Amino acid sequence: MIDACPSSSTDSVWVSGDGNTDEGIISTTSGFFCTFAEVGSHVSTGDLLGEVIDAEGLLCESVYAPSSGIVMLMRRATRVLVGDTLAIIASQL
């Protein structure tokens, strides 16, 4: 018999946001999105989140955190088009 509940492997984090996934960081170019940040990581304004490159490997767009917070979403499908949501950052309470 187990005497106690196992301890949590991570601490709880409280964030704020309206849940609108259409208002994330939007791609302004088409290409292949290479991510540098992980979901759940803390980022600061201006941190590099990823890059969009073309078929030749040339940089089309660098994607930076517009605000400090926690990465709640990072696009995992590599191919992106103009207007695709690339990431969502939530403010920590």
CSV table of C-alpha atoms in Angstrom, one decimal:
chain,number,residue,atom,x,y,z
A,1,MET,CA,0.0,0.0,0.0
A,2,ILE,CA,1.2,3.5,-0.8
A,3,ASP,CA,1.4,5.8,2.2
A,4,ALA,CA,1.4,9.1,0.4
A,5,CYS,CA,0.9,10.7,-3.1
A,6,PRO,CA,4.0,11.0,-5.2
A,7,SER,CA,5.4,14.5,-5.3
A,8,SER,CA,4.9,16.6,-8.4
A,9,SER,CA,7.8,16.4,-10.9
A,10,THR,CA,7.3,20.1,-11.8
A,11,ASP,CA,6.1,23.2,-10.1
A,12,SER,CA,2.7,24.7,-11.2
A,13,VAL,CA,2.9,27.8,-13.3
A,14,TRP,CA,0.1,30.3,-13.7
A,15,VAL,CA,-0.1,32.4,-16.9
A,16,SER,CA,-2.5,34.9,-18.3
A,17,GLY,CA,-3.9,35.3,-21.8
A,18,ASP,CA,-7.2,35.2,-23.6
A,19,GLY,CA,-6.6,31.8,-25.3
A,20,ASN,CA,-6.9,33.2,-28.8
A,21,THR,CA,-4.5,31.1,-30.8
A,22,ASP,CA,-5.0,33.3,-33.9
A,23,GLU,CA,-3.2,36.1,-32.2
A,24,GLY,CA,0.2,34.5,-31.7
A,25,ILE,CA,3.4,35.3,-33.5
A,26,ILE,CA,2.6,35.2,-37.2
A,27,SER,CA,5.0,34.3,-40.0
A,28,THR,CA,5.5,37.1,-42.5
A,29,THR,CA,7.3,34.8,-45.0
A,30,SER,CA,7.0,31.2,-46.4
A,31,GLY,CA,9.6,28.6,-45.9
A,32,PHE,CA,10.8,26.2,-43.2
A,33,PHE,CA,10.6,27.1,-39.5
A,34,CYS,CA,13.5,26.0,-37.3
A,35,THR,CA,12.7,26.5,-33.6
A,36,PHE,CA,15.2,27.5,-30.9
A,37,ALA,CA,12.9,27.7,-27.9
A,38,GLU,CA,11.0,24.9,-26.2
A,39,VAL,CA,7.4,24.9,-25.0
A,40,GLY,CA,7.4,25.7,-21.3
A,41,SER,CA,10.6,27.7,-21.4
A,42,HIS,CA,10.9,31.2,-20.0
A,43,VAL,CA,11.8,33.9,-22.6
A,44,SER,CA,12.5,37.6,-22.5
A,45,THR,CA,11.6,40.3,-24.9
A,46,GLY,CA,13.8,40.0,-28.0
A,47,ASP,CA,14.9,36.4,-27.4
A,48,LEU,CA,15.3,34.5,-30.7
A,49,LEU,CA,12.5,31.9,-30.9
A,50,GLY,CA,13.3,30.5,-34.4
A,51,GLU,CA,14.1,31.3,-38.0
A,52,VAL,CA,12.3,30.8,-41.3
A,53,ILE,CA,14.6,29.6,-44.0
A,54,ASP,CA,14.0,29.0,-47.7
A,55,ALA,CA,14.7,25.8,-49.7
A,56,GLU,CA,18.3,26.9,-50.2
A,57,GLY,CA,18.8,27.4,-46.5
A,58,LEU,CA,18.9,31.2,-46.7
A,59,LEU,CA,17.4,33.2,-43.9
A,60,CYS,CA,14.0,34.6,-44.7
A,61,GLU,CA,12.9,35.8,-41.3
A,62,SER,CA,14.1,35.7,-37.7
A,63,VAL,CA,11.4,35.3,-35.1
A,64,TYR,CA,11.8,37.1,-31.7
A,65,ALA,CA,9.8,37.1,-28.5
A,66,PRO,CA,7.6,40.2,-28.6
A,67,SER,CA,7.3,40.1,-24.8
A,68,SER,CA,8.7,38.3,-21.8
A,69,GLY,CA,6.8,35.2,-20.6
A,70,ILE,CA,6.4,31.4,-21.1
A,71,VAL,CA,6.3,29.7,-24.5
A,72,MET,CA,2.9,28.1,-24.7
A,73,LEU,CA,3.0,27.0,-28.3
A,74,MET,CA,5.7,26.4,-30.9
A,75,ARG,CA,4.8,25.3,-34.4
A,76,ARG,CA,6.1,21.8,-35.0
A,77,ALA,CA,5.2,21.5,-38.7
A,78,THR,CA,8.3,22.7,-40.4
A,79,ARG,CA,6.8,24.1,-43.6
A,80,VAL,CA,5.1,27.5,-43.0
A,81,LEU,CA,3.2,29.9,-45.1
A,82,VAL,CA,2.7,33.6,-44.7
A,83,GLY,CA,0.1,34.1,-41.9
A,84,ASP,CA,0.8,30.8,-40.1
A,85,THR,CA,1.0,31.0,-36.2
A,86,LEU,CA,4.6,30.2,-35.2
A,87,ALA,CA,4.5,30.7,-31.5
A,88,ILE,CA,2.5,31.9,-28.5
A,89,ILE,CA,4.0,33.6,-25.5
A,90,ALA,CA,1.9,33.9,-22.3
A,91,SER,CA,2.6,36.3,-19.4
A,92,GLN,CA,3.4,34.7,-16.1
A,93,LEU,CA,1.2,35.8,-13.2
